[in-house]
Short mmCIF file of C-alpha atoms in Angstrom, two decimals:
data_model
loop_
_atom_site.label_atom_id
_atom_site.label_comp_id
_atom_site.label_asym_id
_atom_site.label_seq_id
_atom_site.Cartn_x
_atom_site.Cartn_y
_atom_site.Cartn_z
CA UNK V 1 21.96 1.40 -1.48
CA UNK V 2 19.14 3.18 -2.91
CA UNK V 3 16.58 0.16 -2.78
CA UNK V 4 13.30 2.32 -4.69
CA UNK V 5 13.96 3.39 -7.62
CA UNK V 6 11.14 5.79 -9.50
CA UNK V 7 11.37 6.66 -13.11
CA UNK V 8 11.45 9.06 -15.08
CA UNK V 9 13.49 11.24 -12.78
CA UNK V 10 11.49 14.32 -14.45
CA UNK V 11 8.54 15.04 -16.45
CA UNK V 12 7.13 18.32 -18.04
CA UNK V 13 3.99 17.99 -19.38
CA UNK V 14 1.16 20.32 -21.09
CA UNK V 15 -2.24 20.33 -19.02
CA UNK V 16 -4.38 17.69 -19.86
CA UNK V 17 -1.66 15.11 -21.14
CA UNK V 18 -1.68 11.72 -19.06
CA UNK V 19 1.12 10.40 -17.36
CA UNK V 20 2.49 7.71 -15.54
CA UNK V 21 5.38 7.43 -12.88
CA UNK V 22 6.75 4.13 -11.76
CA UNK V 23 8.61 2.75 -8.28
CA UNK V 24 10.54 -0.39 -8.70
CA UNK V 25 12.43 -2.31 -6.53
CA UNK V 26 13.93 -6.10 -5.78
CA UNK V 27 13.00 -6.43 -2.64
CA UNK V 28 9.28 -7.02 -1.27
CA UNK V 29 7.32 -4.96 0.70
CA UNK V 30 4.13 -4.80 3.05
CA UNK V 31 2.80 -1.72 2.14
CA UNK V 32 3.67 1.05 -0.05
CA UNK V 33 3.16 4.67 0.21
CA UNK V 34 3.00 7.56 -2.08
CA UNK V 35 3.47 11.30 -1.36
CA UNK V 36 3.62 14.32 -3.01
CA UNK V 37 6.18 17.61 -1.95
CA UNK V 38 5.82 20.56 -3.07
CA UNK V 39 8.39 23.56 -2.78
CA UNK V 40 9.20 24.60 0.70
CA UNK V 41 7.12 22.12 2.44
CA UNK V 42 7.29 18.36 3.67
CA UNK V 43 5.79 15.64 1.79
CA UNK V 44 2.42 14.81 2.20
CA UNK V 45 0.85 11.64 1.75
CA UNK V 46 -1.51 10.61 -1.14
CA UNK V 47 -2.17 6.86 -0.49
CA UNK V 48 -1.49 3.95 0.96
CA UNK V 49 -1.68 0.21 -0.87
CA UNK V 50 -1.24 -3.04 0.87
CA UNK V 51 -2.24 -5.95 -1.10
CA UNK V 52 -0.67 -7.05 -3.80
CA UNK V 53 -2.39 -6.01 -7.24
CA UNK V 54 -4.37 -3.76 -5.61
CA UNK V 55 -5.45 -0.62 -7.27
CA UNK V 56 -6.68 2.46 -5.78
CA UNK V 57 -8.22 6.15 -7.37
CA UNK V 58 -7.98 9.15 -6.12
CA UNK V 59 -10.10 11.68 -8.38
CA UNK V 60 -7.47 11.41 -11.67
CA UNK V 61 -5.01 9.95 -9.98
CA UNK V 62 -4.96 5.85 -9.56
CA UNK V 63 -2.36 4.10 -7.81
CA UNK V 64 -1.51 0.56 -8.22
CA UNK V 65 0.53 -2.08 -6.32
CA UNK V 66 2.76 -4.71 -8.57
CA UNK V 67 1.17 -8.59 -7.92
CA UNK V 68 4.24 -9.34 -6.17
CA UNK V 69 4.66 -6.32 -4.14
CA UNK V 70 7.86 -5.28 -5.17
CA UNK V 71 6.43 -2.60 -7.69
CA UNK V 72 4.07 0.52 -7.97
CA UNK V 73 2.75 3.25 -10.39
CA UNK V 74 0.79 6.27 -10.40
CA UNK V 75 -1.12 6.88 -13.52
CA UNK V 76 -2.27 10.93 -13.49
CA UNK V 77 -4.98 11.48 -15.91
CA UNK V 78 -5.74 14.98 -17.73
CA UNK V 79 -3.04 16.98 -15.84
CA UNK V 80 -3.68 20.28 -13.68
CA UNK V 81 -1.01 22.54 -12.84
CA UNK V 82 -2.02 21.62 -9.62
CA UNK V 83 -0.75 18.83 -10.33
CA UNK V 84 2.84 19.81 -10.05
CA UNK V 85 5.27 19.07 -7.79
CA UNK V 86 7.80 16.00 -6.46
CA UNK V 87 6.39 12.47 -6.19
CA UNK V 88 8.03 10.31 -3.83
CA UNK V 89 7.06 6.71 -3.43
CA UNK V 90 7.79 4.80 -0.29
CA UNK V 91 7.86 1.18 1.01
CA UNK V 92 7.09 -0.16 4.30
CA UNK V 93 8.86 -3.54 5.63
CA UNK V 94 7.35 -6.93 7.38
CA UNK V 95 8.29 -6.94 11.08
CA UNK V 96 9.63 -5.03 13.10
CA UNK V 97 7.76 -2.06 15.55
CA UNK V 98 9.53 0.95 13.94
CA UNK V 99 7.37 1.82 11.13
CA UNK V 100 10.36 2.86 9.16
CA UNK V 101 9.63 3.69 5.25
CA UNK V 102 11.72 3.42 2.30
CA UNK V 103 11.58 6.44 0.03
CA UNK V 104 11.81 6.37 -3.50
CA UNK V 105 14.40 8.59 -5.59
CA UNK V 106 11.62 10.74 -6.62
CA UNK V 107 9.98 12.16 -9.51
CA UNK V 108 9.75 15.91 -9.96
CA UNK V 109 6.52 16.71 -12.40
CA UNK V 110 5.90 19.93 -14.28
CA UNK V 111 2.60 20.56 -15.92
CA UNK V 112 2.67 23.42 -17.98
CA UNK V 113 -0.55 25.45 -18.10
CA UNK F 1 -3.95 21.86 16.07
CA UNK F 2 -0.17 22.35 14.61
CA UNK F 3 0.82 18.94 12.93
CA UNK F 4 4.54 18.63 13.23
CA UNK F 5 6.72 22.12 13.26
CA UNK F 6 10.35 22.38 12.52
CA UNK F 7 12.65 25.07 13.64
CA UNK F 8 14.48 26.94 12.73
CA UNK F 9 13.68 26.94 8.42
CA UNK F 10 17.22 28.55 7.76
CA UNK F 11 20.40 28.17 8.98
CA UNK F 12 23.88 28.64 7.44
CA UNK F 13 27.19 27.55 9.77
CA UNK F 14 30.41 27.40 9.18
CA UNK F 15 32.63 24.42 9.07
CA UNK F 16 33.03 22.88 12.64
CA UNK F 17 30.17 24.92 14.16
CA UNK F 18 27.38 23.12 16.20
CA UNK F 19 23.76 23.42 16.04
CA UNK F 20 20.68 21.70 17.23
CA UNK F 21 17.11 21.34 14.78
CA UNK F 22 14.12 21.10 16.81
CA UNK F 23 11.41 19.06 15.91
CA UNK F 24 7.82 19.09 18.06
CA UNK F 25 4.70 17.05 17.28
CA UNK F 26 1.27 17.49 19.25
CA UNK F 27 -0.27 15.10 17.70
CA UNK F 28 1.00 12.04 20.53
CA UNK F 29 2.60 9.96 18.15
CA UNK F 30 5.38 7.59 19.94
CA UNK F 31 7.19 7.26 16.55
CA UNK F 32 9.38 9.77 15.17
CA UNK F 33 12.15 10.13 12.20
CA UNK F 34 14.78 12.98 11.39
CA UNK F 35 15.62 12.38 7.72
CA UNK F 36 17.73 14.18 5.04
CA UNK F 37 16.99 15.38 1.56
CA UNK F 38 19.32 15.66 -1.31
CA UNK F 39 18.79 15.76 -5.05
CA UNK F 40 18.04 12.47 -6.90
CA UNK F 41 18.09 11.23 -3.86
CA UNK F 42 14.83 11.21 -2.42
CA UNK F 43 14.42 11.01 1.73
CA UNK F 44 17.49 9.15 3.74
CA UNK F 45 16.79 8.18 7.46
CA UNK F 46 19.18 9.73 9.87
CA UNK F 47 18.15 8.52 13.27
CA UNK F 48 14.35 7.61 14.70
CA UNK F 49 12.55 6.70 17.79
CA UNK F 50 9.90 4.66 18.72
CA UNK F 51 9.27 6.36 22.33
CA UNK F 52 10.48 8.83 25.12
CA UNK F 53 13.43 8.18 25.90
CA UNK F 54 14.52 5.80 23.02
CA UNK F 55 16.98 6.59 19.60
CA UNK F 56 17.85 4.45 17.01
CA UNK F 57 20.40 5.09 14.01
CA UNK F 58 18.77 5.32 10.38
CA UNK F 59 20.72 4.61 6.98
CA UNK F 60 23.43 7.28 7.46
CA UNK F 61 23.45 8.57 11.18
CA UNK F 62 27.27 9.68 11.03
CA UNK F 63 27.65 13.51 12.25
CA UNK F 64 24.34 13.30 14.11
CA UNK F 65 23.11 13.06 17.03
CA UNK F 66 20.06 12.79 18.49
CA UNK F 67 17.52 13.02 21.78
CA UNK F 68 13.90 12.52 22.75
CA UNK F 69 13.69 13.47 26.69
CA UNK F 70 9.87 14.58 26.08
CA UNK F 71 7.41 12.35 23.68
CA UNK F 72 6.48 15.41 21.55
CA UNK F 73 10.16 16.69 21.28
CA UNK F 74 12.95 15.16 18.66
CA UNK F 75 16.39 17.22 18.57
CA UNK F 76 18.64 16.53 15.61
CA UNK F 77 22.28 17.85 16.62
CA UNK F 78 25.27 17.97 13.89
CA UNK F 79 28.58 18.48 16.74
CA UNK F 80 30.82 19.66 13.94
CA UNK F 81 28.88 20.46 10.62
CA UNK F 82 30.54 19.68 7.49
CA UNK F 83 29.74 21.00 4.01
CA UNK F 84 28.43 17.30 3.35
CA UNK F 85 25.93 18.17 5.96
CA UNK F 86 24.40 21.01 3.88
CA UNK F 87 20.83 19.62 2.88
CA UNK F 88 17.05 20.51 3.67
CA UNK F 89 16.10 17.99 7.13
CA UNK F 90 13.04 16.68 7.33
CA UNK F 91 11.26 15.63 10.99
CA UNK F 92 8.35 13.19 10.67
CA UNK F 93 6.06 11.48 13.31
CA UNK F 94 3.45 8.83 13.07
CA UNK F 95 1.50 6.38 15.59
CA UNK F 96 2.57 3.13 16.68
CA UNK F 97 1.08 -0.17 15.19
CA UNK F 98 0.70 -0.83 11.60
CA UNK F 99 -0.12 2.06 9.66
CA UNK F 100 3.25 3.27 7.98
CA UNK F 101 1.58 6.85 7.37
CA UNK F 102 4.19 9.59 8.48
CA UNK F 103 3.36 13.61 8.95
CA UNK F 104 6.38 15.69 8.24
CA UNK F 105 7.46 18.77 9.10
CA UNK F 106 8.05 21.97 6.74
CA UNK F 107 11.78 21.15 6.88
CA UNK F 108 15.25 22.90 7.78
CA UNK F 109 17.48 24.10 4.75
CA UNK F 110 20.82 23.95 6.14
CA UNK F 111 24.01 25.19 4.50
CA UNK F 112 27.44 24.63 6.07
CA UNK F 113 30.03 26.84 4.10
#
């Protein structure tokens, strides 16, 4: 049961369009993670939100965390071709001691020079 | 200072051969994940551990197998690959407590023919 869903599944954009990528889900969660893969290599992470409506920017890139935690979307503003690559959200879970995440389906973002 | 390293990056078996990924981390985090990649799919937890000596099954642990004699060590080990096996593995690691930030490895492509 894939409990993250991200939409769209893929985007190819020209450089300097905006965008916006969403992670939705049912179920709540404590924190919620983003990261972005590119070819060959692991993901790596972007940022972390924890509080719900929360909204954080990293140079053109702002993140935001749904009021009820159970929600998130990265807004990318003038695209790079830097830019480019697979965006995976992920969501972290109350309790426990295992730090386990929840990954996202994924979005896979093309920005065309 | 080497973040987490995966070996080997390639590997192609045949159906019912045996192999074993290594995963090292020198960063002395006590948590660590082996997950799976697929299309559309985003990441799946395999197995994870949240110390030496410690393994816990993820969201689809069937066909692994896995150890952690030494804290920086994780070995992922498919007994009998299977063509359903063929996907790129990810190892990650992170520190216990709250933060749900995990490092990841360059990953493994496998292919079992």
């Amino acid at each position: 049961t894939q409990l993250l869903e991200q939409s769209p599944q893929f985007l190819s954009i020209q450089e300097g369009e905006n965008l916006t990528v969403y992670c939705n889900s049912s179920s709540v969660f404590s924190s919620l993670q983003w990261y972005r893969q590119e070819p060959g290599e692991g993901p790596v992470l972007l940022v972390t939100v924890v509080t719900g409506g929360e909204v954080k920017k990293l140079k053109r890139l702002t993140f935001q965390f749904g009021d009820a935690r159970k929600d998130s979307s990265l807004h990318i503003t003038a695209a790079q071709p830097g830019d480019t690559g697979l965006y995976l959200c992920a969501g972290g879970r109350y309790g426990g001691a295992t730090n386990k995440l929840i990954f996202g389906t994924g979005t896979l973002l093309a920005v065309q020079p | 200072n080497a973040g987490v390293t995966q070996t080997p990056k390639f590997r192609v078996l045949k159906t019912g051969q045996s192999m074993t990924l290594l995963c090292a981390q020198d960063m002395n985090h006590e948590y660590m994940y082996w997950y799976r990649q697929d299309p559309g799919m985003g990441l799946r937890l395999i197995h994870y551990s949240v110390g030496e000596g410690t393994t816990a099954k993820g969201e689809v642990p069937d066909g692994y197998n896995v150890s952690r004699l030494k804290k920086q060590n994780f070995l992922l080990g498919l007994e009998s690959a299977a063509p359903s096996q063929t996907s790129v593995y990810f190892c990650a690691s992170t520190y216990q407590g709250k933060s749900y930030e995990q490092y990841f490895g360059p990953g493994t492509r496998l292919t079992v023919t």
